[in-house]
mmCIF file of C-alpha atoms in Angstrom:
data_model
loop_
_atom_site.group_PDB
_atom_site.id
_atom_site.type_symbol
_atom_site.label_atom_id
_atom_site.label_comp_id
_atom_site.label_asym_id
_atom_site.label_seq_id
_atom_site.Cartn_x
_atom_site.Cartn_y
_atom_site.Cartn_z
ATOM 1 C CA ARG Y 1 24.328 -11.567 6.798
ATOM 2 C CA TRP Y 2 26.930 -11.041 4.102
ATOM 3 C CA ALA Y 3 24.549 -8.783 2.190
ATOM 4 C CA ARG Y 4 23.870 -6.883 5.402
ATOM 5 C CA ASP Y 5 27.614 -6.409 6.020
ATOM 6 C CA LEU Y 6 28.104 -5.230 2.425
ATOM 7 C CA ALA Y 7 25.302 -2.710 2.905
ATOM 8 C CA ASP Y 8 27.071 -1.522 6.056
ATOM 9 C CA ALA Y 9 30.293 -1.087 4.057
ATOM 10 C CA LEU Y 10 28.376 1.098 1.606
ATOM 11 C CA VAL Y 11 26.910 3.108 4.483
ATOM 12 C CA HIS Y 12 30.482 3.733 5.636
ATOM 13 C CA ALA Y 13 31.632 4.801 2.156
ATOM 14 C CA HIS Y 14 28.593 6.963 1.486
ATOM 15 C CA SER Y 15 28.907 8.692 4.854
ATOM 16 C CA ARG Y 16 32.315 9.850 3.629
ATOM 17 C CA GLY Y 17 30.892 11.035 0.323
ATOM 18 C CA VAL Y 18 32.218 8.138 -1.780
ATOM 19 C CA LEU Y 19 30.217 6.142 -4.353
ATOM 20 C CA HIS Y 20 31.580 2.718 -5.303
ATOM 21 C CA ARG Y 21 29.819 2.483 -8.713
ATOM 22 C CA ASP Y 22 30.868 -1.129 -9.367
ATOM 23 C CA VAL Y 23 29.275 -3.290 -6.676
ATOM 24 C CA LYS Y 24 29.230 -6.876 -7.960
ATOM 25 C CA PRO Y 25 30.172 -10.393 -6.769
ATOM 26 C CA GLY Y 26 33.627 -10.075 -8.324
ATOM 27 C CA ASN Y 27 34.390 -7.218 -5.943
ATOM 28 C CA VAL Y 28 33.343 -9.142 -2.844
ATOM 29 C CA PHE Y 29 35.974 -11.042 -0.860
ATOM 30 C CA VAL Y 30 35.305 -13.544 1.914
ATOM 31 C CA THR Y 31 38.113 -13.904 4.462
ATOM 32 C CA ALA Y 32 39.304 -17.139 6.085
ATOM 33 C CA ASP Y 33 37.159 -16.350 9.137
ATOM 34 C CA TRP Y 34 34.074 -15.794 6.928
ATOM 35 C CA LYS Y 35 34.001 -12.036 7.058
ATOM 36 C CA VAL Y 36 32.954 -10.254 3.891
ATOM 37 C CA LEU Y 37 34.812 -7.296 2.381
ATOM 38 C CA LEU Y 38 33.882 -4.935 -0.434
ATOM 39 C CA LEU Y 39 36.934 -4.363 -2.630
ATOM 40 C CA ASP Y 40 38.052 -2.485 -5.744
ATOM 41 C CA PHE Y 41 37.064 1.126 -5.444
ATOM 42 C CA GLY Y 42 38.696 1.767 -8.826
ATOM 43 C CA LEU Y 43 35.560 3.394 -10.237
ATOM 44 C CA ALA Y 44 34.699 5.160 -6.983
ATOM 45 C CA ARG Y 45 34.111 8.882 -7.076
ATOM 46 C CA PRO Y 46 33.116 11.524 -4.548
ATOM 47 C CA ALA Y 47 29.324 11.638 -4.515
ATOM 48 C CA ASP Y 48 29.270 15.351 -5.351
ATOM 49 C CA ALA Y 49 31.525 14.734 -8.383
ATOM 50 C CA SER Y 50 29.399 11.978 -9.911
ATOM 51 C CA ARG Y 51 27.390 14.586 -11.800
ATOM 52 C CA LEU Y 52 30.535 15.524 -13.685
ATOM 53 C CA THR Y 53 30.505 12.188 -15.505
ATOM 54 C CA GLY Y 54 30.042 12.762 -19.238
ATOM 55 C CA THR Y 55 26.765 11.717 -20.780
ATOM 56 C CA ASN Y 56 28.550 9.151 -22.957
ATOM 57 C CA ASP Y 57 30.698 7.673 -20.176
ATOM 58 C CA ILE Y 58 29.584 4.112 -19.353
ATOM 59 C CA LEU Y 59 31.338 2.762 -16.273
ATOM 60 C CA GLY Y 60 30.538 -0.452 -14.423
ATOM 61 C CA THR Y 61 29.793 -4.103 -15.144
ATOM 62 C CA PRO Y 62 26.830 -5.041 -17.380
ATOM 63 C CA GLY Y 63 24.386 -7.193 -15.454
ATOM 64 C CA TYR Y 64 25.031 -5.204 -12.263
ATOM 65 C CA MET Y 65 24.870 -1.672 -13.629
ATOM 66 C CA ALA Y 66 21.932 0.531 -12.735
ATOM 67 C CA PRO Y 67 20.058 2.034 -15.703
ATOM 68 C CA GLU Y 68 21.418 5.487 -14.932
ATOM 69 C CA GLN Y 69 24.958 4.125 -15.376
ATOM 70 C CA ILE Y 70 24.093 2.464 -18.674
ATOM 71 C CA TYR Y 71 22.636 5.679 -20.034
ATOM 72 C CA GLY Y 72 25.483 7.812 -18.703
ATOM 73 C CA ARG Y 73 23.265 9.724 -16.271
ATOM 74 C CA PRO Y 74 24.261 11.073 -12.833
ATOM 75 C CA CYS Y 75 24.674 8.462 -10.096
ATOM 76 C CA ASP Y 76 23.975 8.582 -6.374
ATOM 77 C CA GLU Y 77 23.693 6.184 -3.420
ATOM 78 C CA ARG Y 78 20.818 4.367 -5.106
ATOM 79 C CA THR Y 79 23.198 3.335 -7.887
ATOM 80 C CA ASP Y 80 25.248 1.344 -5.356
ATOM 81 C CA VAL Y 81 22.003 -0.008 -3.858
ATOM 82 C CA TYR Y 82 21.186 -1.408 -7.315
ATOM 83 C CA GLY Y 83 24.598 -3.084 -7.563
ATOM 84 C CA LEU Y 84 24.204 -4.628 -4.117
ATOM 85 C CA GLY Y 85 20.743 -5.838 -5.093
ATOM 86 C CA GLY Y 86 22.282 -7.573 -8.100
ATOM 87 C CA THR Y 87 24.949 -9.085 -5.856
ATOM 88 C CA LEU Y 88 22.290 -10.342 -3.420
ATOM 89 C CA PHE Y 89 20.392 -11.800 -6.374
ATOM 90 C CA ALA Y 90 23.566 -13.647 -7.448
ATOM 91 C CA MET Y 91 24.034 -14.967 -3.890
ATOM 92 C CA LEU Y 92 20.513 -16.379 -3.993
ATOM 93 C CA GLU Y 93 20.367 -17.612 -7.595
ATOM 94 C CA GLY Y 94 23.981 -18.269 -8.530
ATOM 95 C CA ARG Y 95 23.737 -15.946 -11.550
ATOM 96 C CA SER Y 96 23.445 -12.305 -12.505
ATOM 97 C CA PRO Y 97 19.918 -10.876 -12.541
ATOM 98 C CA TYR Y 98 20.572 -10.192 -16.221
ATOM 99 C CA PRO Y 99 22.831 -13.039 -17.378
ATOM 100 C CA SER Y 100 23.668 -11.429 -20.713
ATOM 101 C CA PHE Y 101 26.899 -9.511 -20.283
ATOM 102 C CA ASN Y 102 26.414 -7.668 -23.575
ATOM 103 C CA LEU Y 103 25.923 -3.990 -22.790
ATOM 104 C CA LEU Y 104 23.579 -3.293 -25.702
ATOM 105 C CA LEU Y 105 21.447 -6.343 -24.926
ATOM 106 C CA HIS Y 106 21.294 -5.390 -21.256
ATOM 107 C CA ARG Y 107 20.264 -1.855 -22.173
ATOM 108 C CA ASP Y 108 17.563 -3.304 -24.426
ATOM 109 C CA GLU Y 109 16.331 -5.638 -21.667
ATOM 110 C CA LEU Y 110 15.964 -2.722 -19.272
ATOM 111 C CA GLY Y 111 14.325 -0.598 -21.941
ATOM 112 C CA ARG Y 112 11.693 -3.285 -22.458
ATOM 113 C CA GLY Y 113 10.979 -3.322 -18.736
ATOM 114 C CA ALA Y 114 12.550 -6.757 -18.163
ATOM 115 C CA ARG Y 115 12.355 -7.848 -14.535
ATOM 116 C CA PRO Y 116 14.575 -10.510 -12.946
ATOM 117 C CA ARG Y 117 12.826 -13.489 -11.361
ATOM 118 C CA LEU Y 118 13.761 -15.313 -8.173
ATOM 119 C CA THR Y 119 12.935 -18.954 -7.535
ATOM 120 C CA ASP Y 120 10.077 -19.795 -5.192
ATOM 121 C CA SER Y 121 12.554 -21.187 -2.654
ATOM 122 C CA THR Y 122 13.716 -17.667 -1.762
ATOM 123 C CA PRO Y 123 11.946 -16.293 1.344
ATOM 124 C CA ALA Y 124 9.411 -13.636 0.377
ATOM 125 C CA GLY Y 125 11.032 -10.945 2.530
ATOM 126 C CA LEU Y 126 14.456 -11.487 1.017
ATOM 127 C CA ALA Y 127 13.067 -11.647 -2.519
ATOM 128 C CA ALA Y 128 11.260 -8.346 -1.924
ATOM 129 C CA ILE Y 129 14.503 -6.745 -0.721
ATOM 130 C CA ALA Y 130 16.463 -7.882 -3.781
ATOM 131 C CA LEU Y 131 13.764 -6.811 -6.237
ATOM 132 C CA THR Y 132 13.342 -3.429 -4.556
ATOM 133 C CA CYS Y 133 17.071 -2.816 -4.987
ATOM 134 C CA LEU Y 134 16.782 -3.783 -8.666
ATOM 135 C CA GLU Y 135 13.975 -1.397 -9.548
ATOM 136 C CA GLY Y 136 14.768 0.382 -12.809
ATOM 137 C CA ALA Y 137 13.589 3.746 -11.508
ATOM 138 C CA ALA Y 138 15.979 5.012 -8.844
ATOM 139 C CA GLU Y 139 13.153 6.557 -6.826
ATOM 140 C CA ALA Y 140 11.535 3.122 -6.453
ATOM 141 C CA ARG Y 141 14.652 1.638 -4.792
ATOM 142 C CA TYR Y 142 15.798 2.049 -1.218
ATOM 143 C CA PRO Y 143 16.751 5.713 -0.814
ATOM 144 C CA SER Y 144 20.071 4.790 0.782
ATOM 145 C CA ALA Y 145 22.338 1.903 1.737
ATOM 146 C CA GLU Y 146 21.363 2.585 5.335
ATOM 147 C CA ALA Y 147 17.676 1.951 4.550
ATOM 148 C CA LEU Y 148 18.672 -1.277 2.784
ATOM 149 C CA ARG Y 149 20.837 -2.370 5.718
ATOM 150 C CA ASP Y 150 17.986 -1.697 8.142
ATOM 151 C CA ASP Y 151 15.586 -3.819 6.085
ATOM 152 C CA LEU Y 152 18.109 -6.665 5.960
ATOM 153 C CA ASP Y 153 18.311 -6.388 9.762
ATOM 154 C CA ARG Y 154 14.526 -6.745 9.925
ATOM 155 C CA PHE Y 155 14.719 -9.899 7.828
ATOM 156 C CA LEU Y 156 17.477 -11.335 10.020
ATOM 157 C CA ARG Y 157 15.337 -10.670 13.111
ATOM 158 C CA GLY Y 158 12.428 -12.501 11.510
ATOM 159 C CA ASP Y 159 10.346 -9.331 11.114
ATOM 160 C CA GLN Y 160 8.406 -8.428 8.001
ATOM 161 C CA THR Y 161 10.532 -6.220 5.765
ATOM 162 C CA ARG Y 162 9.445 -2.819 4.543
ATOM 163 C CA ALA Y 163 10.055 -3.995 0.996
ATOM 164 C CA GLU Y 164 7.643 -6.900 1.495
ATOM 165 C CA LYS Y 165 4.979 -4.599 2.976
ATOM 166 C CA SER Y 166 5.395 -2.133 0.134
ATOM 167 C CA ARG Y 167 5.190 -4.784 -2.576
ATOM 168 C CA SER Y 168 2.184 -6.405 -0.902
ATOM 169 C CA ALA Y 169 0.406 -3.052 -0.789
ATOM 170 C CA ALA Y 170 1.227 -2.404 -4.445
ATOM 171 C CA ARG Y 171 -0.052 -5.883 -5.358
ATOM 172 C CA SER Y 172 -3.283 -5.221 -3.450
ATOM 173 C CA ARG Y 173 -3.761 -1.947 -5.327
ATOM 174 C CA ARG Y 174 -3.223 -3.716 -8.658
ATOM 175 C CA LEU Y 175 -5.722 -6.439 -7.723
ATOM 176 C CA ALA Y 176 -8.266 -3.850 -6.617
ATOM 177 C CA ALA Y 177 -7.819 -1.941 -9.865
ATOM 178 C CA ALA Y 178 -8.145 -5.155 -11.884
ATOM 179 C CA GLY Y 179 -11.287 -6.063 -9.941
ATOM 180 C CA ALA Y 180 -12.798 -2.640 -10.543
ATOM 181 C CA LEU Y 181 -11.989 -2.886 -14.238
ATOM 182 C CA GLY Y 182 -13.502 -6.365 -14.424
ATOM 183 C CA LEU Y 183 -16.680 -5.155 -12.723
ATOM 184 C CA ALA Y 184 -16.893 -2.192 -15.095
ATOM 185 C CA VAL Y 185 -16.583 -4.540 -18.079
ATOM 186 C CA VAL Y 186 -19.342 -6.799 -16.724
ATOM 187 C CA VAL Y 187 -21.663 -3.845 -16.075
ATOM 188 C CA ALA Y 188 -20.939 -2.355 -19.499
ATOM 189 C CA GLY Y 189 -21.589 -5.724 -21.121
ATOM 190 C CA ALA Y 190 -24.898 -6.079 -19.297
ATOM 191 C CA LEU Y 191 -25.977 -2.575 -20.305
ATOM 192 C CA LEU Y 192 -24.972 -3.229 -23.901
ATOM 193 C CA ALA Y 193 -26.914 -6.508 -23.983
ATOM 194 C CA ARG Y 194 -29.947 -4.752 -22.537
ATOM 195 C CA TRP Y 195 -29.711 -2.003 -25.135
ATOM 196 C CA ILE Y 196 -29.423 -4.580 -27.962
ATOM 197 C CA ARG Y 197 -32.529 -6.427 -26.726
ATOM 198 C CA ARG Y 198 -34.444 -3.162 -26.538
ATOM 199 C CA GLU Y 199 -33.440 -2.300 -30.109
ATOM 200 C CA GLU Y 200 -34.538 -5.725 -31.332
ATOM 201 C CA VAL Y 201 -37.965 -5.201 -29.823
#
């Protein structure tokens, strides 16, 4: 529910053309009546001004920064979605998705295609949501905080999340491709063995 409320706060900010650019647990505050607030808009910028950021400007917190921030590329709503995904990961695991807070090491981890792992105790739907937010390629994440909020609502209702459906479909495609490759190898091996026997004769 806290993650859902944080997503709603981002929807509110984005609807007014503001990117937070530093969503992380340290900028989340829980009130005495257990309401959650997103604080510290110190790095926030109008969405249409984010493209003015210099290519060498690195702003954010390593471990919660989207790849486009680390490489000084233009940011958009999906950058905040990444930060919220890292925050959700920390809520579930008690640590950053990338525990090294060294910027160069984090950049190297992302460059090598490192993927954070959630424990098996995390419900599949919630794990799929967090990992979709943390996709390295922006186009593979939720397209907006609103889409993320809506998927969190599905999870809270007990419905299957879109992230879970998408990841299941992708897994099925990978398994089908692996099966087809395995079959091709078996057939090729059989044909090769047959050819060798024919040559021996």
